[in-house]
């Protein structure tokens, strides 16, 4: 599918964005292994989250979709999952495969996880290796680096482990595996990463202690089902926050966006670049912060983003390349090598597509350098079947003279069904 967009004058209006992707995955997984009912409000009904939903159903869990965004899960308790009769298909979802690898390692049965072309190229050793240290029987191509992963559940032993890379997916997989040990697992993070798993485990009454940079979890204690209210996804809101910041005369309000401190790197960076963002109606629900954001156009200046900032805005980095095209001076992103092993090599993808649109951008091994401001022009671009690349290019298209065609844009539904409609609602030509 092609997404065709033209230059916009400004963005104006009030919107909300769909539920947070990371929290939606976790609510399905933790709700399934909790005791009693879990009700999920504002669930993200996107392709990635539906993969997790189908996997949990294949593991014997009853999950009722009362509406697209409201689910009821009949929790099976820690030891109630059943052996799946077929391969568990995760599609494009790294969060599904890595978190489930942790969960399935501690079960009493055999299971196989597989995914699409992109998943079959992504590194799994980062999760397989520490799980093996806990006693997991887990295999994959290239000694467990590549999917399909096959797992013969085992009794796991607790682990004390320092993550070699900052990854919330790996951390979460190990916390899930830790639930199936009879001792204390201690995970130490090199840099803080998104902490939704820890927060949800806490409200489900797990035996968890959060003492940064360590997280300690004791296995064996049953989780309690609960109501989970999911805020809007800040990574989805980011497309409009940045577009409004760059287009003269814009004013956008985004309601009830997740404002977890481990996810707001994008707001902090924008503030440093000179953006005008007001945070209103800040509140906590289901142990997660949320707020309304009011964004107005402002003049921006380039800045440096280094390794320590990266985990807090990892998914927004391709979009920051777009933002940098309109900022005065140089924007340098370093320490972001992880971008090369996402749904696609996001450094290569964003550099090549933004170059086509007239950006002064240079690829670095661990990031990129953009010299702004540049006048962009429309081009025929490719998404590389990566949802975040497709939507970042859509934002670039709003600034570009002429028409931009984004090929293979159907991948947007992986995280943001309704993206085009929401954008159209805001655009003034
Ligand atoms: C996610 C963690 C991040 C992020 C991904 C979602 C999660 O990946 O890029 O989109 O839900 O835990 P890593 O943990 O691999 O950095």
PDB file of C-alpha atoms in Angstrom, residues 146-416:
ATOM      1  CA  UNK A 146      18.030 -16.805  15.484  1.00  0.00           C
ATOM      2  CA  UNK A 147      14.386 -17.891  15.470  1.00  0.00           C
ATOM      3  CA  UNK A 148      12.501 -20.201  15.327  1.00  0.00           C
ATOM      4  CA  UNK A 149      13.067 -20.790  19.034  1.00  0.00           C
ATOM      5  CA  UNK A 150      12.036 -24.105  20.526  1.00  0.00           C
ATOM      6  CA  UNK A 151      11.654 -24.404  24.258  1.00  0.00           C
ATOM      7  CA  UNK A 152      11.280 -27.437  26.451  1.00  0.00           C
ATOM      8  CA  UNK A 153      10.093 -26.024  29.764  1.00  0.00           C
ATOM      9  CA  UNK A 154      12.211 -26.737  32.820  1.00  0.00           C
ATOM     10  CA  UNK A 155      12.507 -25.966  36.537  1.00  0.00           C
ATOM     11  CA  UNK A 156      14.416 -22.705  36.592  1.00  0.00           C
ATOM     12  CA  UNK A 157      16.919 -21.464  39.129  1.00  0.00           C
ATOM     13  CA  UNK A 158      17.207 -17.823  40.229  1.00  0.00           C
ATOM     14  CA  UNK A 159      19.775 -15.644  38.510  1.00  0.00           C
ATOM     15  CA  UNK A 160      21.925 -12.652  39.432  1.00  0.00           C
ATOM     16  CA  UNK A 161      22.635 -10.936  36.155  1.00  0.00           C
ATOM     17  CA  UNK A 162      23.911  -7.623  34.799  1.00  0.00           C
ATOM     18  CA  UNK A 163      22.383  -6.916  31.396  1.00  0.00           C
ATOM     19  CA  UNK A 164      25.157  -6.356  28.833  1.00  0.00           C
ATOM     20  CA  UNK A 165      22.806  -4.125  26.798  1.00  0.00           C
ATOM     21  CA  UNK A 166      20.066  -1.833  28.031  1.00  0.00           C
ATOM     22  CA  UNK A 167      16.922  -3.694  26.921  1.00  0.00           C
ATOM     23  CA  UNK A 168      13.478  -3.671  28.498  1.00  0.00           C
ATOM     24  CA  UNK A 169      12.542  -6.749  26.492  1.00  0.00           C
ATOM     25  CA  UNK A 170      15.408  -8.800  27.918  1.00  0.00           C
ATOM     26  CA  UNK A 171      14.831  -7.453  31.430  1.00  0.00           C
ATOM     27  CA  UNK A 172      11.135  -8.359  31.186  1.00  0.00           C
ATOM     28  CA  UNK A 173      11.849 -11.866  29.863  1.00  0.00           C
ATOM     29  CA  UNK A 174      14.117 -12.519  32.853  1.00  0.00           C
ATOM     30  CA  UNK A 175      11.579 -11.131  35.330  1.00  0.00           C
ATOM     31  CA  UNK A 176       8.933 -13.448  33.867  1.00  0.00           C
ATOM     32  CA  UNK A 177      11.300 -16.424  34.099  1.00  0.00           C
ATOM     33  CA  UNK A 178      12.123 -15.324  37.667  1.00  0.00           C
ATOM     34  CA  UNK A 179       8.473 -15.921  38.626  1.00  0.00           C
ATOM     35  CA  UNK A 180       9.104 -19.628  37.999  1.00  0.00           C
ATOM     36  CA  UNK A 181      12.080 -20.047  40.356  1.00  0.00           C
ATOM     37  CA  UNK A 182      12.045 -20.630  44.089  1.00  0.00           C
ATOM     38  CA  UNK A 183      14.439 -17.904  45.072  1.00  0.00           C
ATOM     39  CA  UNK A 184      15.403 -14.336  44.281  1.00  0.00           C
ATOM     40  CA  UNK A 185      16.426 -13.225  40.796  1.00  0.00           C
ATOM     41  CA  UNK A 186      18.348  -9.952  40.659  1.00  0.00           C
ATOM     42  CA  UNK A 187      18.675  -8.032  37.388  1.00  0.00           C
ATOM     43  CA  UNK A 188      21.017  -5.065  37.135  1.00  0.00           C
ATOM     44  CA  UNK A 189      20.560  -2.564  34.307  1.00  0.00           C
ATOM     45  CA  UNK A 190      23.487  -0.727  32.693  1.00  0.00           C
ATOM     46  CA  UNK A 191      21.108   2.178  31.984  1.00  0.00           C
ATOM     47  CA  UNK A 192      17.471   2.512  33.034  1.00  0.00           C
ATOM     48  CA  UNK A 193      14.959   1.241  30.435  1.00  0.00           C
ATOM     49  CA  UNK A 194      11.152   1.327  30.294  1.00  0.00           C
ATOM     50  CA  UNK A 195       9.797  -0.135  33.518  1.00  0.00           C
ATOM     51  CA  UNK A 196       6.213  -1.114  32.622  1.00  0.00           C
ATOM     52  CA  UNK A 197       6.751  -4.782  33.549  1.00  0.00           C
ATOM     53  CA  UNK A 198       7.958  -3.916  37.043  1.00  0.00           C
ATOM     54  CA  UNK A 199       5.098  -1.466  37.571  1.00  0.00           C
ATOM     55  CA  UNK A 200       2.466  -3.974  36.470  1.00  0.00           C
ATOM     56  CA  UNK A 201       4.009  -6.798  38.506  1.00  0.00           C
ATOM     57  CA  UNK A 202       3.794  -4.493  41.518  1.00  0.00           C
ATOM     58  CA  UNK A 203       0.060  -3.791  41.134  1.00  0.00           C
ATOM     59  CA  UNK A 204      -0.514  -7.518  40.636  1.00  0.00           C
ATOM     60  CA  UNK A 205       1.164  -8.056  44.019  1.00  0.00           C
ATOM     61  CA  UNK A 206       4.287  -9.894  42.845  1.00  0.00           C
ATOM     62  CA  UNK A 207       7.168 -10.182  45.293  1.00  0.00           C
ATOM     63  CA  UNK A 208       9.233  -7.514  43.513  1.00  0.00           C
ATOM     64  CA  UNK A 209      11.610  -4.853  44.803  1.00  0.00           C
ATOM     65  CA  UNK A 210      12.709  -1.999  42.606  1.00  0.00           C
ATOM     66  CA  UNK A 211      16.005  -0.568  43.789  1.00  0.00           C
ATOM     67  CA  UNK A 212      17.666   1.050  40.757  1.00  0.00           C
ATOM     68  CA  UNK A 213      19.833  -0.034  39.040  1.00  0.00           C
ATOM     69  CA  UNK A 214      18.608  -3.407  40.376  1.00  0.00           C
ATOM     70  CA  UNK A 215      15.268  -5.175  40.248  1.00  0.00           C
ATOM     71  CA  UNK A 216      14.714  -8.129  42.582  1.00  0.00           C
ATOM     72  CA  UNK A 217      11.956 -10.653  42.068  1.00  0.00           C
ATOM     73  CA  UNK A 218      11.075 -13.749  44.093  1.00  0.00           C
ATOM     74  CA  UNK A 219       9.336 -16.609  42.342  1.00  0.00           C
ATOM     75  CA  UNK A 220       6.396 -18.725  43.408  1.00  0.00           C
ATOM     76  CA  UNK A 221       3.992 -16.065  44.640  1.00  0.00           C
ATOM     77  CA  UNK A 222       0.746 -15.960  42.625  1.00  0.00           C
ATOM     78  CA  UNK A 223      -0.170 -12.692  40.878  1.00  0.00           C
ATOM     79  CA  UNK A 224      -3.594 -11.110  41.401  1.00  0.00           C
ATOM     80  CA  UNK A 225      -5.694 -10.100  38.398  1.00  0.00           C
ATOM     81  CA  UNK A 226      -6.637  -6.433  38.298  1.00  0.00           C
ATOM     82  CA  UNK A 227      -8.092  -3.608  36.205  1.00  0.00           C
ATOM     83  CA  UNK A 228      -5.497  -2.054  33.903  1.00  0.00           C
ATOM     84  CA  UNK A 229      -6.118   1.385  32.420  1.00  0.00           C
ATOM     85  CA  UNK A 230      -3.707   1.889  29.525  1.00  0.00           C
ATOM     86  CA  UNK A 231      -2.659   5.458  28.641  1.00  0.00           C
ATOM     87  CA  UNK A 232      -2.109   6.678  25.072  1.00  0.00           C
ATOM     88  CA  UNK A 233       1.214   5.590  23.581  1.00  0.00           C
ATOM     89  CA  UNK A 234       3.776   8.407  23.808  1.00  0.00           C
ATOM     90  CA  UNK A 235       5.678   6.803  20.909  1.00  0.00           C
ATOM     91  CA  UNK A 236       2.555   7.244  18.738  1.00  0.00           C
ATOM     92  CA  UNK A 237       1.891  10.737  20.107  1.00  0.00           C
ATOM     93  CA  UNK A 238       5.484  11.638  19.189  1.00  0.00           C
ATOM     94  CA  UNK A 239       4.651  11.878  15.451  1.00  0.00           C
ATOM     95  CA  UNK A 240       2.163  14.672  16.143  1.00  0.00           C
ATOM     96  CA  UNK A 241       4.219  16.309  18.892  1.00  0.00           C
ATOM     97  CA  UNK A 242       7.116  16.673  16.476  1.00  0.00           C
ATOM     98  CA  UNK A 243       5.032  17.626  13.442  1.00  0.00           C
ATOM     99  CA  UNK A 244       3.294  20.370  15.455  1.00  0.00           C
ATOM    100  CA  UNK A 245       6.620  21.624  16.808  1.00  0.00           C
ATOM    101  CA  UNK A 246       7.964  22.034  13.260  1.00  0.00           C
ATOM    102  CA  UNK A 247       4.999  23.469  11.346  1.00  0.00           C
ATOM    103  CA  UNK A 248       4.440  27.223  11.796  1.00  0.00           C
ATOM    104  CA  UNK A 249       1.099  28.164  13.333  1.00  0.00           C
ATOM    105  CA  UNK A 250       0.415  24.689  14.735  1.00  0.00           C
ATOM    106  CA  UNK A 251      -1.384  24.034  17.995  1.00  0.00           C
ATOM    107  CA  UNK A 252      -2.282  20.494  19.001  1.00  0.00           C
ATOM    108  CA  UNK A 253      -3.600  18.974  22.214  1.00  0.00           C
ATOM    109  CA  UNK A 254      -3.085  15.234  22.757  1.00  0.00           C
ATOM    110  CA  UNK A 255      -5.188  13.816  25.561  1.00  0.00           C
ATOM    111  CA  UNK A 256      -4.161  11.238  28.163  1.00  0.00           C
ATOM    112  CA  UNK A 257      -0.721  10.305  26.866  1.00  0.00           C
ATOM    113  CA  UNK A 258       1.477   7.928  28.878  1.00  0.00           C
ATOM    114  CA  UNK A 259       4.028  10.008  30.779  1.00  0.00           C
ATOM    115  CA  UNK A 260       6.126   7.300  32.410  1.00  0.00           C
ATOM    116  CA  UNK A 261       9.523   8.845  33.313  1.00  0.00           C
ATOM    117  CA  UNK A 262      11.330   6.086  31.368  1.00  0.00           C
ATOM    118  CA  UNK A 263       9.472   7.018  28.159  1.00  0.00           C
ATOM    119  CA  UNK A 264       9.549  10.825  28.069  1.00  0.00           C
ATOM    120  CA  UNK A 265      13.048  11.234  26.625  1.00  0.00           C
ATOM    121  CA  UNK A 266      11.434  12.724  23.541  1.00  0.00           C
ATOM    122  CA  UNK A 267       9.802  15.533  25.572  1.00  0.00           C
ATOM    123  CA  UNK A 268      13.031  16.294  27.405  1.00  0.00           C
ATOM    124  CA  UNK A 269      15.001  16.482  24.144  1.00  0.00           C
ATOM    125  CA  UNK A 270      12.349  18.665  22.507  1.00  0.00           C
ATOM    126  CA  UNK A 271      12.399  21.022  25.476  1.00  0.00           C
ATOM    127  CA  UNK A 272      16.181  21.325  25.146  1.00  0.00           C
ATOM    128  CA  UNK A 273      15.776  22.068  21.428  1.00  0.00           C
ATOM    129  CA  UNK A 274      13.405  24.933  22.242  1.00  0.00           C
ATOM    130  CA  UNK A 275       9.985  23.309  21.696  1.00  0.00           C
ATOM    131  CA  UNK A 276       6.825  24.661  23.345  1.00  0.00           C
ATOM    132  CA  UNK A 277       5.108  21.809  25.191  1.00  0.00           C
ATOM    133  CA  UNK A 278       2.722  22.258  28.107  1.00  0.00           C
ATOM    134  CA  UNK A 279       1.967  19.334  30.383  1.00  0.00           C
ATOM    135  CA  UNK A 280      -1.568  19.464  31.753  1.00  0.00           C
ATOM    136  CA  UNK A 281      -3.761  17.294  33.928  1.00  0.00           C
ATOM    137  CA  UNK A 282      -0.925  15.014  35.098  1.00  0.00           C
ATOM    138  CA  UNK A 283      -2.253  11.924  36.936  1.00  0.00           C
ATOM    139  CA  UNK A 284      -1.402   8.349  37.887  1.00  0.00           C
ATOM    140  CA  UNK A 285      -3.614   5.408  36.913  1.00  0.00           C
ATOM    141  CA  UNK A 286      -2.701   1.718  37.135  1.00  0.00           C
ATOM    142  CA  UNK A 287       0.722   2.759  38.501  1.00  0.00           C
ATOM    143  CA  UNK A 288       1.527   4.661  35.270  1.00  0.00           C
ATOM    144  CA  UNK A 289       1.674   8.442  34.800  1.00  0.00           C
ATOM    145  CA  UNK A 290      -0.365  10.138  32.089  1.00  0.00           C
ATOM    146  CA  UNK A 291      -0.973  13.743  31.008  1.00  0.00           C
ATOM    147  CA  UNK A 292      -2.524  15.936  28.330  1.00  0.00           C
ATOM    148  CA  UNK A 293       0.093  17.571  26.122  1.00  0.00           C
ATOM    149  CA  UNK A 294      -0.342  20.939  24.424  1.00  0.00           C
ATOM    150  CA  UNK A 295       2.162  21.532  21.640  1.00  0.00           C
ATOM    151  CA  UNK A 296       2.770  24.735  19.716  1.00  0.00           C
ATOM    152  CA  UNK A 297       5.148  25.580  16.886  1.00  0.00           C
ATOM    153  CA  UNK A 298       8.489  26.921  17.979  1.00  0.00           C
ATOM    154  CA  UNK A 299      11.920  27.641  16.522  1.00  0.00           C
ATOM    155  CA  UNK A 300      14.270  24.744  17.222  1.00  0.00           C
ATOM    156  CA  UNK A 301      17.998  24.295  17.559  1.00  0.00           C
ATOM    157  CA  UNK A 302      20.076  21.157  17.029  1.00  0.00           C
ATOM    158  CA  UNK A 303      21.676  19.231  19.892  1.00  0.00           C
ATOM    159  CA  UNK A 304      23.669  16.125  20.787  1.00  0.00           C
ATOM    160  CA  UNK A 305      22.003  12.933  21.936  1.00  0.00           C
ATOM    161  CA  UNK A 306      24.304  10.396  23.528  1.00  0.00           C
ATOM    162  CA  UNK A 307      24.170   6.833  24.852  1.00  0.00           C
ATOM    163  CA  UNK A 308      22.615   7.678  28.272  1.00  0.00           C
ATOM    164  CA  UNK A 309      19.570   9.293  26.620  1.00  0.00           C
ATOM    165  CA  UNK A 310      18.990   6.529  24.077  1.00  0.00           C
ATOM    166  CA  UNK A 311      16.849   3.979  26.012  1.00  0.00           C
ATOM    167  CA  UNK A 312      14.336   6.722  26.967  1.00  0.00           C
ATOM    168  CA  UNK A 313      13.649   7.593  23.330  1.00  0.00           C
ATOM    169  CA  UNK A 314      14.860   4.573  21.382  1.00  0.00           C
ATOM    170  CA  UNK A 315      11.725   4.237  19.223  1.00  0.00           C
ATOM    171  CA  UNK A 316      11.601   7.985  18.526  1.00  0.00           C
ATOM    172  CA  UNK A 317      15.126   8.263  17.073  1.00  0.00           C
ATOM    173  CA  UNK A 318      14.135   7.958  13.372  1.00  0.00           C
ATOM    174  CA  UNK A 319      11.635  10.748  14.017  1.00  0.00           C
ATOM    175  CA  UNK A 320      14.343  12.849  15.666  1.00  0.00           C
ATOM    176  CA  UNK A 321      16.223  12.690  12.359  1.00  0.00           C
ATOM    177  CA  UNK A 322      13.150  14.297  10.747  1.00  0.00           C
ATOM    178  CA  UNK A 323      12.916  16.893  13.521  1.00  0.00           C
ATOM    179  CA  UNK A 324      16.599  17.745  13.069  1.00  0.00           C
ATOM    180  CA  UNK A 325      15.966  18.728   9.436  1.00  0.00           C
ATOM    181  CA  UNK A 326      14.094  21.797  10.740  1.00  0.00           C
ATOM    182  CA  UNK A 327      16.428  22.669  13.621  1.00  0.00           C
ATOM    183  CA  UNK A 328      19.140  25.278  13.368  1.00  0.00           C
ATOM    184  CA  UNK A 329      22.612  23.695  13.434  1.00  0.00           C
ATOM    185  CA  UNK A 330      23.833  20.175  13.893  1.00  0.00           C
ATOM    186  CA  UNK A 331      22.001  17.306  15.597  1.00  0.00           C
ATOM    187  CA  UNK A 332      24.218  14.354  16.455  1.00  0.00           C
ATOM    188  CA  UNK A 333      22.855  11.009  17.653  1.00  0.00           C
ATOM    189  CA  UNK A 334      25.445   8.599  19.116  1.00  0.00           C
ATOM    190  CA  UNK A 335      25.356   5.380  21.118  1.00  0.00           C
ATOM    191  CA  UNK A 336      22.290   4.133  19.252  1.00  0.00           C
ATOM    192  CA  UNK A 337      23.676   0.993  17.605  1.00  0.00           C
ATOM    193  CA  UNK A 338      20.566  -0.871  18.800  1.00  0.00           C
ATOM    194  CA  UNK A 339      18.656   0.877  16.002  1.00  0.00           C
ATOM    195  CA  UNK A 340      20.418  -1.449  13.569  1.00  0.00           C
ATOM    196  CA  UNK A 341      18.653  -4.526  15.031  1.00  0.00           C
ATOM    197  CA  UNK A 342      15.096  -3.212  15.220  1.00  0.00           C
ATOM    198  CA  UNK A 343      12.310  -4.184  12.766  1.00  0.00           C
ATOM    199  CA  UNK A 344      14.796  -3.037  10.126  1.00  0.00           C
ATOM    200  CA  UNK A 345      18.191  -1.317  10.290  1.00  0.00           C
ATOM    201  CA  UNK A 346      16.635   2.003  11.244  1.00  0.00           C
ATOM    202  CA  UNK A 347      19.843   4.022  10.822  1.00  0.00           C
ATOM    203  CA  UNK A 348      20.293   2.859   7.249  1.00  0.00           C
ATOM    204  CA  UNK A 349      16.599   3.228   6.436  1.00  0.00           C
ATOM    205  CA  UNK A 350      16.058   6.754   7.758  1.00  0.00           C
ATOM    206  CA  UNK A 351      19.347   8.081   6.340  1.00  0.00           C
ATOM    207  CA  UNK A 352      18.635   6.726   2.860  1.00  0.00           C
ATOM    208  CA  UNK A 353      15.003   7.920   2.731  1.00  0.00           C
ATOM    209  CA  UNK A 354      15.600  11.382   4.210  1.00  0.00           C
ATOM    210  CA  UNK A 355      18.502  11.883   1.792  1.00  0.00           C
ATOM    211  CA  UNK A 356      16.054  11.317  -1.069  1.00  0.00           C
ATOM    212  CA  UNK A 357      13.974  14.195   0.342  1.00  0.00           C
ATOM    213  CA  UNK A 358      16.932  16.591   0.411  1.00  0.00           C
ATOM    214  CA  UNK A 359      18.209  16.248   3.987  1.00  0.00           C
ATOM    215  CA  UNK A 360      21.841  16.883   4.828  1.00  0.00           C
ATOM    216  CA  UNK A 361      22.284  13.652   6.817  1.00  0.00           C
ATOM    217  CA  UNK A 362      25.271  11.392   7.434  1.00  0.00           C
ATOM    218  CA  UNK A 363      25.209   7.821   8.648  1.00  0.00           C
ATOM    219  CA  UNK A 364      27.392   6.863  11.644  1.00  0.00           C
ATOM    220  CA  UNK A 365      27.949   3.336  12.898  1.00  0.00           C
ATOM    221  CA  UNK A 366      25.983   4.176  16.058  1.00  0.00           C
ATOM    222  CA  UNK A 367      23.666   6.952  14.882  1.00  0.00           C
ATOM    223  CA  UNK A 368      23.555   9.864  12.456  1.00  0.00           C
ATOM    224  CA  UNK A 369      24.372  13.552  11.990  1.00  0.00           C
ATOM    225  CA  UNK A 370      21.840  15.998  10.526  1.00  0.00           C
ATOM    226  CA  UNK A 371      22.683  19.545   9.523  1.00  0.00           C
ATOM    227  CA  UNK A 372      19.635  21.785   9.538  1.00  0.00           C
ATOM    228  CA  UNK A 373      17.602  23.509   8.536  1.00  0.00           C
ATOM    229  CA  UNK A 374      17.020  21.980   5.103  1.00  0.00           C
ATOM    230  CA  UNK A 375      14.277  22.538   2.567  1.00  0.00           C
ATOM    231  CA  UNK A 376      12.736  19.125   1.933  1.00  0.00           C
ATOM    232  CA  UNK A 377      11.137  18.023  -1.320  1.00  0.00           C
ATOM    233  CA  UNK A 378       8.705  15.210  -1.988  1.00  0.00           C
ATOM    234  CA  UNK A 379      10.095  11.843  -3.120  1.00  0.00           C
ATOM    235  CA  UNK A 380       9.161   8.206  -3.578  1.00  0.00           C
ATOM    236  CA  UNK A 381      10.247   6.543  -0.332  1.00  0.00           C
ATOM    237  CA  UNK A 382      10.132   3.078   1.159  1.00  0.00           C
ATOM    238  CA  UNK A 383       9.139   2.072   4.689  1.00  0.00           C
ATOM    239  CA  UNK A 384      11.391  -1.005   4.708  1.00  0.00           C
ATOM    240  CA  UNK A 385       8.244  -2.625   6.195  1.00  0.00           C
ATOM    241  CA  UNK A 386       8.998  -0.823   9.444  1.00  0.00           C
ATOM    242  CA  UNK A 387       6.086   1.026  11.060  1.00  0.00           C
ATOM    243  CA  UNK A 388       8.252   3.657  12.726  1.00  0.00           C
ATOM    244  CA  UNK A 389      10.095   4.450   9.485  1.00  0.00           C
ATOM    245  CA  UNK A 390       6.784   4.764   7.601  1.00  0.00           C
ATOM    246  CA  UNK A 391       5.294   7.203  10.135  1.00  0.00           C
ATOM    247  CA  UNK A 392       8.519   9.217  10.486  1.00  0.00           C
ATOM    248  CA  UNK A 393       8.551   9.686   6.702  1.00  0.00           C
ATOM    249  CA  UNK A 394       4.896  10.743   6.826  1.00  0.00           C
ATOM    250  CA  UNK A 395       5.913  13.565   9.180  1.00  0.00           C
ATOM    251  CA  UNK A 396       8.769  14.536   6.830  1.00  0.00           C
ATOM    252  CA  UNK A 397       6.248  14.606   3.956  1.00  0.00           C
ATOM    253  CA  UNK A 398       4.252  17.346   5.738  1.00  0.00           C
ATOM    254  CA  UNK A 399       7.293  19.630   5.423  1.00  0.00           C
ATOM    255  CA  UNK A 400       8.265  18.701   1.879  1.00  0.00           C
ATOM    256  CA  UNK A 401       7.466  20.706  -1.239  1.00  0.00           C
ATOM    257  CA  UNK A 402       5.346  18.569  -3.581  1.00  0.00           C
ATOM    258  CA  UNK A 403       4.098  15.027  -3.234  1.00  0.00           C
ATOM    259  CA  UNK A 404       5.663  12.231  -1.150  1.00  0.00           C
ATOM    260  CA  UNK A 405       4.827   8.588  -1.748  1.00  0.00           C
ATOM    261  CA  UNK A 406       5.609   6.129   1.042  1.00  0.00           C
ATOM    262  CA  UNK A 407       5.637   2.586  -0.278  1.00  0.00           C
ATOM    263  CA  UNK A 408       4.752  -0.445   1.856  1.00  0.00           C
ATOM    264  CA  UNK A 409       2.931   1.720   4.382  1.00  0.00           C
ATOM    265  CA  UNK A 410       0.537  -1.027   5.559  1.00  0.00           C
ATOM    266  CA  UNK A 411       3.083  -1.812   8.307  1.00  0.00           C
ATOM    267  CA  UNK A 412       1.761   1.265  10.157  1.00  0.00           C
ATOM    268  CA  UNK A 413      -0.992  -1.021  11.523  1.00  0.00           C
ATOM    269  CA  UNK A 414       1.669  -2.841  13.556  1.00  0.00           C
ATOM    270  CA  UNK A 415       1.526  -0.093  16.164  1.00  0.00           C
ATOM    271  CA  UNK A 416      -0.902   2.618  15.047  1.00  0.00           C
TER     272      UNK A 416
END
